[in-house]
Short mmCIF file of C-alpha atoms in Angstrom, two decimals:
data_model
loop_
_atom_site.label_atom_id
_atom_site.label_comp_id
_atom_site.label_asym_id
_atom_site.label_seq_id
_atom_site.Cartn_x
_atom_site.Cartn_y
_atom_site.Cartn_z
CA UNK A 29 -8.10 -7.88 20.84
CA UNK A 30 -4.49 -8.94 21.17
CA UNK A 31 -1.60 -6.49 20.97
CA UNK A 32 -0.23 -7.58 17.56
CA UNK A 33 -3.63 -7.38 15.85
CA UNK A 34 -4.20 -3.93 17.34
CA UNK A 35 -0.80 -2.81 16.06
CA UNK A 36 -1.17 -4.14 12.51
CA UNK A 37 -4.85 -3.39 11.76
CA UNK A 38 -5.42 -0.21 9.70
CA UNK A 39 -7.48 2.47 11.39
CA UNK A 40 -10.63 3.28 9.37
CA UNK A 41 -10.75 6.91 10.52
CA UNK A 42 -9.40 9.43 7.98
CA UNK A 43 -6.46 11.65 8.83
CA UNK A 44 -3.93 11.30 11.60
CA UNK A 45 -5.78 10.85 14.85
CA UNK A 46 -4.13 10.65 18.26
CA UNK A 47 -4.58 6.86 18.32
CA UNK A 48 -3.11 6.45 14.83
CA UNK A 49 -0.07 8.58 15.65
CA UNK A 50 0.48 6.60 18.86
CA UNK A 51 0.46 3.32 16.96
CA UNK A 52 2.83 4.76 14.35
CA UNK A 53 5.22 5.89 17.10
CA UNK A 54 5.06 2.44 18.68
CA UNK A 55 5.80 0.78 15.33
CA UNK A 56 8.81 3.04 14.74
CA UNK A 57 10.13 2.32 18.24
CA UNK A 58 9.75 -1.45 17.71
CA UNK A 59 11.47 -1.18 14.34
CA UNK A 60 14.35 0.78 15.89
CA UNK A 61 14.80 -1.77 18.66
CA UNK A 62 14.76 -4.61 16.12
CA UNK A 63 17.33 -2.86 13.89
CA UNK A 64 19.61 -2.20 16.87
CA UNK A 65 19.39 -5.78 18.14
CA UNK A 66 20.04 -7.23 14.67
CA UNK A 67 23.01 -4.90 14.14
CA UNK A 68 24.46 -5.90 17.52
CA UNK A 69 24.00 -9.61 16.74
CA UNK A 70 25.73 -9.22 13.37
CA UNK A 71 28.64 -7.43 15.07
CA UNK A 72 28.92 -10.21 17.67
CA UNK A 73 29.04 -12.80 14.89
CA UNK A 74 31.96 -10.93 13.35
CA UNK A 75 30.35 -9.00 10.53
CA UNK A 76 31.05 -5.60 12.11
CA UNK A 77 33.75 -4.55 9.61
CA UNK A 78 31.36 -5.28 6.74
CA UNK A 79 28.52 -3.32 8.36
CA UNK A 80 30.81 -0.28 8.59
CA UNK A 81 31.17 -0.06 4.80
CA UNK A 82 28.65 1.77 2.62
CA UNK A 83 27.59 -1.38 0.80
CA UNK A 84 27.25 -3.36 4.03
CA UNK A 85 25.03 -0.68 5.50
CA UNK A 86 23.02 -0.58 2.27
CA UNK A 87 22.47 -4.35 2.30
CA UNK A 88 21.49 -4.27 5.98
CA UNK A 89 19.02 -1.43 5.47
CA UNK A 90 17.46 -3.03 2.38
CA UNK A 91 17.21 -6.42 4.06
CA UNK A 92 15.47 -4.81 7.02
CA UNK A 93 13.34 -2.08 5.46
CA UNK A 94 11.84 -3.94 2.50
CA UNK A 95 10.14 -6.69 4.54
CA UNK A 96 9.02 -4.25 7.23
CA UNK A 97 7.84 -1.41 4.96
CA UNK A 98 4.23 -2.63 5.04
CA UNK A 99 4.39 -2.94 8.82
CA UNK A 100 5.53 0.68 9.12
CA UNK A 101 2.97 2.06 6.64
CA UNK A 102 -0.21 0.25 7.73
CA UNK A 103 -2.08 3.47 8.57
CA UNK A 104 -0.13 5.93 6.47
CA UNK A 105 -1.12 4.84 2.95
CA UNK A 106 -4.44 3.07 3.49
CA UNK A 107 -6.63 3.17 0.37
CA UNK A 108 -9.65 5.44 0.57
CA UNK A 109 -12.58 3.53 -0.87
CA UNK A 110 -15.27 6.04 0.02
CA UNK A 111 -13.73 8.90 -1.98
CA UNK A 112 -13.94 7.03 -5.30
CA UNK A 113 -17.53 5.94 -4.78
CA UNK A 114 -18.65 9.47 -3.90
CA UNK A 115 -16.93 10.91 -6.96
CA UNK A 116 -18.61 8.40 -9.27
CA UNK A 117 -22.13 9.06 -7.97
CA UNK A 118 -21.68 12.84 -8.16
CA UNK A 119 -20.98 12.85 -11.91
CA UNK A 120 -23.84 10.52 -12.82
CA UNK A 121 -26.53 13.21 -13.04
CA UNK A 122 -24.57 15.46 -15.43
CA UNK A 123 -24.10 13.01 -18.29
CA UNK A 124 -26.19 12.79 -21.42
CA UNK A 125 -27.94 9.64 -22.55
CA UNK A 126 -25.35 9.15 -25.32
CA UNK A 127 -22.51 9.28 -22.80
CA UNK A 128 -24.29 6.83 -20.49
CA UNK A 129 -24.94 4.47 -23.41
CA UNK A 130 -21.28 4.71 -24.48
CA UNK A 131 -20.11 3.99 -20.93
CA UNK A 132 -22.51 1.05 -20.56
CA UNK A 133 -21.40 -0.46 -23.87
CA UNK A 134 -17.76 0.07 -22.99
CA UNK A 135 -17.91 -2.76 -20.47
CA UNK A 136 -20.14 -5.07 -22.52
CA UNK A 137 -17.26 -7.51 -23.06
CA UNK A 138 -17.85 -7.84 -26.80
CA UNK A 139 -15.61 -6.23 -29.37
CA UNK A 140 -16.81 -5.60 -32.86
CA UNK A 141 -14.78 -7.13 -35.63
CA UNK A 142 -13.50 -5.25 -38.67
CA UNK A 143 -15.95 -4.54 -41.50
CA UNK A 144 -16.33 -7.35 -44.02
CA UNK A 145 -16.10 -5.18 -47.15
CA UNK A 146 -19.85 -4.66 -47.42
CA UNK A 147 -20.85 -8.33 -47.43
CA UNK A 148 -23.54 -9.69 -45.18
CA UNK A 149 -22.97 -12.82 -43.17
#
């Protein structure tokens, strides 16, 4: 497996394992190096006085953090698919037949129309 795929693939293990924390640390270090290099390049170009203002710093941070937010949070906020499936199967045995019928008909895809004032069609 190549380095980039290893760095950007979510870890399926729950919690923060040693491997997951190592990858997170590596991502933060790469992000810091990228931010420092981009800031230095913008200062070389002549945008240093603008980067020293509050709005220049805000624009720089937003332009950098928004595209890279997913890269930084690959393992942190991974969806947990197994928790939802386990919760659904655990409540199945405690429902009555009326509740099961109501739940089954809820997703039937057909909505009943309003009553037609007692007429038959």
